[in-house]
CSV table of C-alpha atoms in Angstrom, one decimal:
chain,number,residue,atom,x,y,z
A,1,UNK,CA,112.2,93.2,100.7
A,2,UNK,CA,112.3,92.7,104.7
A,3,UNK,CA,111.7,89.5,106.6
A,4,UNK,CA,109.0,90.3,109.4
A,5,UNK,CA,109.3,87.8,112.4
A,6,UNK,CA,105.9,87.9,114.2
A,7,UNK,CA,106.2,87.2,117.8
A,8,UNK,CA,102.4,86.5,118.5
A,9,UNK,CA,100.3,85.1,115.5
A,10,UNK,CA,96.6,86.0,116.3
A,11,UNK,CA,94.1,88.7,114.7
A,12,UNK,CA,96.6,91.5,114.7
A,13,UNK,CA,99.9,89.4,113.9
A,14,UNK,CA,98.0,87.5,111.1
A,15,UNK,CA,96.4,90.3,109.8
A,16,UNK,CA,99.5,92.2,109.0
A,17,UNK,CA,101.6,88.9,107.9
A,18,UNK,CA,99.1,88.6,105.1
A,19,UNK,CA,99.6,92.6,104.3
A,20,UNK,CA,103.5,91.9,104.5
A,21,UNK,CA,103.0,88.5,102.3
A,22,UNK,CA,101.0,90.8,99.6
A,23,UNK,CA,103.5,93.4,99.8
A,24,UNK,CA,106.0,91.1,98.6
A,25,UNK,CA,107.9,90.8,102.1
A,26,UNK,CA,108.5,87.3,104.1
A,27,UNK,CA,107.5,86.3,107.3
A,28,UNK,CA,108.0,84.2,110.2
A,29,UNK,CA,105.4,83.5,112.4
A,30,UNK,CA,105.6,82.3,115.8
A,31,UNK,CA,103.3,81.7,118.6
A,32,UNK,CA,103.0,80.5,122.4
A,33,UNK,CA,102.5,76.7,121.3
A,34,UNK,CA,104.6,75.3,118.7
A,35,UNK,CA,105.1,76.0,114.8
A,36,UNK,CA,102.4,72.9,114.0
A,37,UNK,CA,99.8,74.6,115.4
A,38,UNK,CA,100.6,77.8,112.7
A,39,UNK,CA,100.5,75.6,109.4
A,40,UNK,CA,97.1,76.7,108.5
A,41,UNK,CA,97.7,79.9,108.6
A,42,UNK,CA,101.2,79.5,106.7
A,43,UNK,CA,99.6,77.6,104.0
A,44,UNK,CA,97.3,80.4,103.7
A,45,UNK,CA,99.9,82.8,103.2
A,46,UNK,CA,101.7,80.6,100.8
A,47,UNK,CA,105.6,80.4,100.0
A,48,UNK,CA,106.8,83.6,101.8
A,49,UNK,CA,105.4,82.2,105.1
A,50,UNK,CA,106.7,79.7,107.8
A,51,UNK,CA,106.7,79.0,111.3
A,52,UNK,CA,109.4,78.7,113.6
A,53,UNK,CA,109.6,78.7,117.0
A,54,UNK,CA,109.8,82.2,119.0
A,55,UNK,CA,113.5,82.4,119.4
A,56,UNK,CA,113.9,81.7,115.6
A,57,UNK,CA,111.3,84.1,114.4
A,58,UNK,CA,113.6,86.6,116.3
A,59,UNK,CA,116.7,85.3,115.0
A,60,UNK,CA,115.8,85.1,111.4
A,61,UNK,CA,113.3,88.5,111.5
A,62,UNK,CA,115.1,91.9,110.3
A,63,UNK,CA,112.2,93.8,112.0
A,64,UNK,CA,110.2,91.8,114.9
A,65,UNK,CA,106.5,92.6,115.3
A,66,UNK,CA,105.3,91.6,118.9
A,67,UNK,CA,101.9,91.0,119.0
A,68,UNK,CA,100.8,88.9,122.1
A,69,UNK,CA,98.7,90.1,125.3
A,70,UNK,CA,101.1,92.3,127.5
A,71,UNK,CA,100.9,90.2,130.5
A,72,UNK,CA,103.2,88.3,128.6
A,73,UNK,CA,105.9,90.7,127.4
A,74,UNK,CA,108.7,88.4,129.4
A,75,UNK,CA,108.1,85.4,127.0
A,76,UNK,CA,109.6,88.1,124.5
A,77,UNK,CA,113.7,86.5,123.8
A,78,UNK,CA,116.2,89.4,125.0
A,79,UNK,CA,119.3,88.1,123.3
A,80,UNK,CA,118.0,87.0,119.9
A,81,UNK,CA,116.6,90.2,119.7
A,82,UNK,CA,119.8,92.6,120.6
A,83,UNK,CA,120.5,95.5,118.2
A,84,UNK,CA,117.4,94.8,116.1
A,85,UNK,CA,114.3,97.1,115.4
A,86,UNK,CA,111.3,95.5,117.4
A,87,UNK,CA,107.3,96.5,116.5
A,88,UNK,CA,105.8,97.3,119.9
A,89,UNK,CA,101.8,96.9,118.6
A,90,UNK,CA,100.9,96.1,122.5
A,91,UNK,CA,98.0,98.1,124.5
A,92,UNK,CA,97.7,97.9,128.0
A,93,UNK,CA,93.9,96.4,128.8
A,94,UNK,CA,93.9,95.2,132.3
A,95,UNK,CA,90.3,94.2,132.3
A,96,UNK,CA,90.2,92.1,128.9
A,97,UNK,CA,94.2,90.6,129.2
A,98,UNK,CA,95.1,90.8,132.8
A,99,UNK,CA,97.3,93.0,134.8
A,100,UNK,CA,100.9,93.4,134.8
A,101,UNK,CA,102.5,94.4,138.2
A,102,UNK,CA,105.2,96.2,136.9
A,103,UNK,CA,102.8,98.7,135.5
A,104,UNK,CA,100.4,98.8,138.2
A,105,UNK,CA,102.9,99.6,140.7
A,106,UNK,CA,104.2,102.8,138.7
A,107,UNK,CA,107.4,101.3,138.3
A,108,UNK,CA,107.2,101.1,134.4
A,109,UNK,CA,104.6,103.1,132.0
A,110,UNK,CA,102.6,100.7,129.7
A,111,UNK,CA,104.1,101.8,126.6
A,112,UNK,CA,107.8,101.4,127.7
A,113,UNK,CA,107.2,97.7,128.7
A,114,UNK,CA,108.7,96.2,125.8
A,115,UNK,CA,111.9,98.6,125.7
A,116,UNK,CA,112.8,98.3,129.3
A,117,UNK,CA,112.6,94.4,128.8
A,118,UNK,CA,115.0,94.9,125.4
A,119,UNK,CA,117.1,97.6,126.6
A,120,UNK,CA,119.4,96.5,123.5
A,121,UNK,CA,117.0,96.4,120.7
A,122,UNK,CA,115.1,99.4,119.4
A,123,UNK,CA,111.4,99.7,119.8
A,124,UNK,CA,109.2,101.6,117.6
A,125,UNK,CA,105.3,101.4,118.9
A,126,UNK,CA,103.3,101.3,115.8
A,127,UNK,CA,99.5,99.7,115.4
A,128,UNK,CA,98.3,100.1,118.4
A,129,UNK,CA,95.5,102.4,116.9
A,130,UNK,CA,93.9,100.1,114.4
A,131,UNK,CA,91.4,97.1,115.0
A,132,UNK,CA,92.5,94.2,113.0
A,133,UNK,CA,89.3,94.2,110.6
A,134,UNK,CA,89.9,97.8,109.7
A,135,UNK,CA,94.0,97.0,109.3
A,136,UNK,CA,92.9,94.6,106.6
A,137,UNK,CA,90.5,97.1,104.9
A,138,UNK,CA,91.7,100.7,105.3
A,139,UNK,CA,95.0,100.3,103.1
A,140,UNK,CA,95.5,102.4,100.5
A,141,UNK,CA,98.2,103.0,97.6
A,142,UNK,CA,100.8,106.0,97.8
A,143,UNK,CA,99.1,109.5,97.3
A,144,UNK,CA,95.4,108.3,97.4
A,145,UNK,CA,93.3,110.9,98.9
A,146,UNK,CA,91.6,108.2,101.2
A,147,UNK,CA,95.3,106.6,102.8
A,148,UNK,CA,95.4,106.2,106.2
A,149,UNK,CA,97.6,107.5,108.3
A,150,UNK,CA,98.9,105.5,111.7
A,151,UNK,CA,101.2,107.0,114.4
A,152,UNK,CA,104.5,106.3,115.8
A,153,UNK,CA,106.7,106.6,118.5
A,154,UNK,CA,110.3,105.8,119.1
A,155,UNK,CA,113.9,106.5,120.4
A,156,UNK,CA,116.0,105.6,117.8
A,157,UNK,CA,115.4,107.9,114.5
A,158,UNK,CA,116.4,105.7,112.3
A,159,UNK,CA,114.6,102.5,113.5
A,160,UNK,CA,111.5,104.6,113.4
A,161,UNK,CA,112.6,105.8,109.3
A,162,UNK,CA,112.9,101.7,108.6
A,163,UNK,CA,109.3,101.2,110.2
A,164,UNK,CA,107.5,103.9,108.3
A,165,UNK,CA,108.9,102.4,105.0
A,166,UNK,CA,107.3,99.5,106.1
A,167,UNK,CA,104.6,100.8,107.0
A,168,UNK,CA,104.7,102.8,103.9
A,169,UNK,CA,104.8,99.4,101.7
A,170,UNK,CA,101.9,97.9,103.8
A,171,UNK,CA,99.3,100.8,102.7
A,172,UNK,CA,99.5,103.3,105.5
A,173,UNK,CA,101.3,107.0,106.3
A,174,UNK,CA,102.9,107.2,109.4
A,175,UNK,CA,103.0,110.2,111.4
A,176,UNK,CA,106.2,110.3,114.0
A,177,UNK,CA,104.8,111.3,117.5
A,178,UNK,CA,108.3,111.5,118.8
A,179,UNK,CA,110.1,109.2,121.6
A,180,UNK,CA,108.1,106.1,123.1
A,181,UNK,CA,107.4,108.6,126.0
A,182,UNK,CA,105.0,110.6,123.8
A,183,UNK,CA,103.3,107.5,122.4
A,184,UNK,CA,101.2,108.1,125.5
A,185,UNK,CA,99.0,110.6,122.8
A,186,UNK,CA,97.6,107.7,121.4
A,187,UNK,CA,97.4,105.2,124.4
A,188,UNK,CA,94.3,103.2,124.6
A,189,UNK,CA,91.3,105.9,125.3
A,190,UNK,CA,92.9,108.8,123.8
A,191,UNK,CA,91.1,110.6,120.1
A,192,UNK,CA,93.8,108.8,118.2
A,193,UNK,CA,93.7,105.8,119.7
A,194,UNK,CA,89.8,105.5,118.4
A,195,UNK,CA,90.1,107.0,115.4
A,196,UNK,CA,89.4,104.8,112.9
A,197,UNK,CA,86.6,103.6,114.8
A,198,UNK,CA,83.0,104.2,113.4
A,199,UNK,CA,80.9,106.0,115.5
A,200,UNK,CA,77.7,104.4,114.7
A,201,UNK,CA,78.8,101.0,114.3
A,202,UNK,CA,82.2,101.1,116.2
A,203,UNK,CA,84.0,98.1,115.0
A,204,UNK,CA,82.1,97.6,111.7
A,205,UNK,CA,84.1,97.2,108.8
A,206,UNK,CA,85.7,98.8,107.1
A,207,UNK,CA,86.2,101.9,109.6
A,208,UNK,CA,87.2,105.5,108.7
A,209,UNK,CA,90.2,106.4,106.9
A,210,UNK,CA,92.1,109.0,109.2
A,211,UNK,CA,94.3,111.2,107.2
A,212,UNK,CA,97.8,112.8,108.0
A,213,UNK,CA,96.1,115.8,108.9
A,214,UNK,CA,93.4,114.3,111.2
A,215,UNK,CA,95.4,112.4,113.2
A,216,UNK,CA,97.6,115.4,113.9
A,217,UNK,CA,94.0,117.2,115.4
A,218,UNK,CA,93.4,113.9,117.7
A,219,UNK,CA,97.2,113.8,119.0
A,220,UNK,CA,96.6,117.5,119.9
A,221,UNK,CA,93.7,117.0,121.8
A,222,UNK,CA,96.8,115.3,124.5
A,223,UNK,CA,99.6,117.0,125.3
């Protein structure tokens, strides 16, 4: 099994550090404060969790999962982090989480934030598409007719195969999108960025499951 180091402990980091924990993977979560201020939530998750600080939820993590607003993608460790696959879950939401200049000046697109900051690491954007109620919810074994299926987008091939397994062992199908350029098909406001979302209720629980074969319609709709 893999040891997850969550940069960023909130509704989307703990949401999938309880998946991982039930999976049978360990974690290490990590926030903006200190360790203390995690212990709930470890105790929660029972002995495959701790907290550690940032730099040693990098250090001791064989993936990293960065979940924090993207204003804050510089409090993200560099050198910890070299050579090692990194979980880019981040959406770019001026309005709710504050702008970042980089981005608004054209310099850098949203979704290549994270790899232009860790130009040694390998980032695979993955659950950017899922509110965190229906991430807890819409997992599914292997060949149920009902899994969902969540896209991803990456560089490095094999980074993105040791994501999908994860993925995989979480509950979901992935479907590869292609490089971290193309993960621009399910940015926020695209068909497959809202997919699981209910129409009716929007964020009511527990949101549509979106198989392999859906998703591929929505990702068409951008090219």
């Amino acid at each position: 099994m893999t040891t997850i180091g969550f940069i960023g402990s909130g509704k989307i980091g703990g949401t999938l550090a309880r998946l991982a924990v039930n999976a049978g993977h360990d974690v290490v979560l990590s926030n903006s404060r200190n360790p203390q201020s995690l212990q709930d939530l470890v105790a929660g998750l029972g002995p495959h969790a701790r907290a550690a600080t940032t730099d040693q939820a990098a250090a001791d993590g064989d993936i990293i999962l960065v979940a924090i607003p993207i204003r804050a993608y510089r409090q993200v460790p560099a050198q910890p982090l070299r050579g090692k696959i990194i979980i880019d879950t981040l959406n770019y939401d001026p309005a709710r989480q504050g702008s970042v200049p980089e981005i608004e000046a054209g310099n850098t697109p949203p979704h290549e934030l994270l790899q232009t900051h860790l130009p040694e690491s390998c980032v695979v954007k993955a659950f950017s598409t899922v509110f965190f109620k229906h991430l807890a919810t819409l997992g599914r074994p292997a060949g149920a007719p009902d899994r969902s299926c969540l896209p991803i987008a990456g560089n490095d091939a094999a980074a993105k195969r040791s994501v999908a397994a994860l993925i995989d062992s979480l509950g979901y199908d992935t479907y590869d999108v292609g490089s971290l350029a193309e993960s621009r098909r399910f940015a926020p406001g695209t068909p497959a960025q809202l997919a699981h979302l209910d129409p009716v209720g929007m964020f009511t629980v527990p949101g549509r499951p979106v198989t392999a074969a859906d998703l591929v319609t929505l990702l068409e709709e951008v090219r």
